[in-house]
Amino acid sequence: MPKRPGTSWNMFFREHMERVKASGKPVVPTVEGAIAAELWKNLGAAEKQAYQERYRANFEAFKQETKDRLEEMTPAEYKLENQRRAQLRESGKKGLPSLKDPNAPKRPLSNFFLYAKDLRESGKYAHLNLKEQSQAFAEAWKNLSETEKARYTDKNRIAMEAYKIEKAAYDAQATA
């Protein structure tokens, strides 16, 4: 996976350390850190803005590289990366969610959500806000006859069978 770029402060500090090394003076990181922090505080807004713009450009490039990398990863690579991230989380690393493969098959909608999708597409409840729609769909589902519910149950069962076949093929790719 691409490495996240350093912040504007990180860029400034690295440049400061390079200048110190180039001058031939002995480098003591703790001392140079304090000096760099003071220089950063005294830096003008325009100069800081230049570093922040470089950071934003680097971050956009990082996001694009990450997106490209995620698109080209195989199921096996997703599995390995998620295992690595799980180990890091267990060791105390925070902010590393599992990756979701965009190429993995999607679970089908449940019976109720298939019904709600049909109601939403009918336009009958379009005048209601989302919360009111949800309540109306739940009430309509509760009052729906068993034969109508069975129709949606059959749709869900067929979709779930197809999903299981796709998922098994996808998982076979991940272990190959």
Coordinates of C-alpha atoms in Angstrom, one line a residue:
M1 CA 0.0 0.0 0.0
P2 CA 1.2 3.6 -0.6
K3 CA 2.7 5.4 2.3
R4 CA 0.8 8.3 3.7
P5 CA 2.7 11.6 3.1
G6 CA 4.1 13.6 6.0
T7 CA 2.4 16.7 7.2
S8 CA 3.5 20.2 6.3
W9 CA 5.4 20.3 9.6
N10 CA 7.1 17.0 8.7
M11 CA 8.2 18.4 5.3
F12 CA 9.6 21.5 7.0
F13 CA 11.5 19.5 9.6
R14 CA 13.0 17.1 7.0
E15 CA 14.2 20.1 5.0
H16 CA 15.6 21.7 8.1
M17 CA 17.5 18.5 9.0
E18 CA 18.9 18.2 5.4
R19 CA 20.2 21.8 5.7
V20 CA 21.9 21.0 9.0
K21 CA 23.5 17.9 7.6
A22 CA 24.6 19.7 4.4
S23 CA 26.3 22.4 6.6
G24 CA 28.5 19.7 8.1
K25 CA 27.5 20.6 11.6
P26 CA 26.9 17.6 14.0
V27 CA 23.3 16.6 14.1
V28 CA 21.6 16.2 17.5
P29 CA 17.9 15.4 16.7
T30 CA 16.5 16.7 20.0
V31 CA 18.3 20.0 19.7
E32 CA 17.5 20.4 16.0
G33 CA 13.8 19.5 16.8
A34 CA 13.6 22.4 19.2
I35 CA 15.3 24.7 16.7
A36 CA 13.0 23.6 13.9
A37 CA 9.9 24.1 16.1
E38 CA 11.0 27.6 16.9
L39 CA 11.7 28.3 13.2
W40 CA 8.2 26.9 12.3
K41 CA 6.5 29.1 14.8
N42 CA 8.2 32.2 13.4
L43 CA 7.5 31.2 9.8
G44 CA 5.2 33.6 7.9
A45 CA 1.7 32.6 6.9
A46 CA 2.6 32.7 3.2
E47 CA 5.6 30.3 3.8
K48 CA 3.5 27.9 5.9
Q49 CA 0.8 28.1 3.2
A50 CA 3.3 26.9 0.7
Y51 CA 4.1 23.8 2.8
Q52 CA 0.4 23.2 3.4
E53 CA -0.3 23.3 -0.4
R54 CA 2.5 20.9 -1.0
Y55 CA 1.0 18.6 1.7
R56 CA -2.5 18.8 0.1
A57 CA -1.0 18.0 -3.4
N58 CA 1.0 15.0 -1.9
F59 CA -2.1 13.8 0.0
E60 CA -4.3 14.0 -3.2
A61 CA -1.6 12.0 -5.0
F62 CA -1.6 9.5 -2.1
K63 CA -5.4 9.1 -2.3
Q64 CA -5.2 8.4 -6.0
E65 CA -2.3 5.9 -5.6
T66 CA -4.3 4.2 -2.9
K67 CA -7.4 4.0 -5.0
D68 CA -5.4 2.7 -8.0
R69 CA -3.7 0.1 -5.8
L70 CA -7.0 -1.1 -4.3
E71 CA -8.5 -1.5 -7.8
E72 CA -5.6 -3.7 -8.9
M73 CA -5.4 -5.9 -5.8
T74 CA -6.4 -9.5 -6.0
P75 CA -8.7 -11.2 -3.5
A76 CA -5.6 -12.9 -2.0
E77 CA -3.9 -9.6 -1.5
Y78 CA -6.9 -8.1 0.2
K79 CA -6.9 -11.1 2.5
L80 CA -3.2 -10.7 3.3
E81 CA -3.5 -6.9 3.9
N82 CA -6.5 -7.4 6.2
Q83 CA -4.6 -10.0 8.2
R84 CA -1.7 -7.6 8.5
R85 CA -4.0 -4.8 9.6
A86 CA -5.7 -7.1 12.2
Q87 CA -2.3 -8.0 13.7
L88 CA -1.4 -4.3 13.9
R89 CA -4.7 -3.5 15.6
E90 CA -4.1 -6.3 18.1
S91 CA -0.7 -4.8 18.9
G92 CA -2.4 -1.5 19.7
K93 CA -2.3 0.4 16.4
K94 CA -5.4 2.5 16.0
G95 CA -7.1 3.8 12.8
L96 CA -6.5 0.8 10.6
P97 CA -9.8 -0.5 9.4
S98 CA -10.1 -3.6 7.3
L99 CA -10.2 -3.0 3.6
K100 CA -13.4 -3.7 1.7
D101 CA -12.8 -5.2 -1.7
P102 CA -14.9 -3.3 -4.3
N103 CA -14.8 -6.4 -6.5
A104 CA -16.2 -8.7 -3.9
P105 CA -19.8 -9.9 -4.5
K106 CA -22.4 -7.8 -2.6
R107 CA -24.9 -9.4 -0.3
P108 CA -28.5 -9.3 -1.6
L109 CA -31.2 -7.2 0.0
S110 CA -33.3 -8.8 2.6
N111 CA -37.1 -9.4 2.1
F112 CA -38.0 -6.2 3.8
F113 CA -35.5 -4.1 1.8
L114 CA -36.6 -5.6 -1.5
Y115 CA -40.1 -4.6 -0.6
A116 CA -39.0 -1.1 0.5
K117 CA -37.1 -0.7 -2.8
D118 CA -40.3 -1.5 -4.7
L119 CA -42.2 1.0 -2.6
R120 CA -39.6 3.7 -3.1
E121 CA -39.5 3.1 -6.9
S122 CA -43.3 3.4 -7.0
G123 CA -43.0 7.0 -5.9
K124 CA -46.0 6.7 -3.6
Y125 CA -44.0 7.8 -0.6
A126 CA -41.8 10.4 -2.3
H127 CA -43.4 13.3 -0.5
L128 CA -42.2 11.9 2.9
N129 CA -38.8 12.5 4.5
L130 CA -36.5 9.6 5.1
K131 CA -37.6 8.9 8.6
E132 CA -41.3 9.0 7.7
Q133 CA -40.7 6.8 4.7
S134 CA -39.0 4.2 6.9
Q135 CA -41.9 4.2 9.3
A136 CA -44.4 4.0 6.5
F137 CA -42.5 1.1 4.9
A138 CA -42.3 -0.8 8.2
E139 CA -46.1 -0.3 8.8
A140 CA -46.9 -1.4 5.2
W141 CA -44.6 -4.5 5.6
K142 CA -46.4 -5.4 8.9
N143 CA -49.8 -5.2 7.1
L144 CA -48.6 -7.0 4.0
S145 CA -50.3 -10.4 3.4
E146 CA -48.3 -13.6 3.8
T147 CA -48.6 -14.4 0.1
E148 CA -47.0 -11.0 -0.8
K149 CA -44.3 -11.5 1.8
A150 CA -43.6 -15.0 0.4
R151 CA -43.0 -13.4 -3.0
Y152 CA -40.3 -11.2 -1.5
T153 CA -38.9 -14.2 0.5
D154 CA -38.6 -16.1 -2.8
K155 CA -36.8 -13.2 -4.5
N156 CA -34.4 -13.0 -1.5
R157 CA -33.8 -16.8 -1.5
I158 CA -33.0 -16.8 -5.3
A159 CA -30.7 -13.8 -4.9
M160 CA -29.0 -15.4 -1.8
E161 CA -28.3 -18.6 -3.7
A162 CA -26.7 -16.7 -6.5
Y163 CA -24.7 -14.6 -4.0
K164 CA -23.4 -17.8 -2.3
I165 CA -22.2 -19.2 -5.6
E166 CA -20.5 -15.9 -6.5
K167 CA -19.0 -15.6 -2.9
A168 CA -17.6 -19.2 -3.1
A169 CA -16.0 -18.5 -6.4
Y170 CA -14.5 -15.2 -5.0
D171 CA -13.3 -16.9 -1.9
A172 CA -11.6 -19.6 -4.0
Q173 CA -9.7 -16.9 -5.8
A174 CA -8.6 -15.5 -2.5
T175 CA -7.1 -18.8 -1.4
A176 CA -5.5 -19.6 -4.7

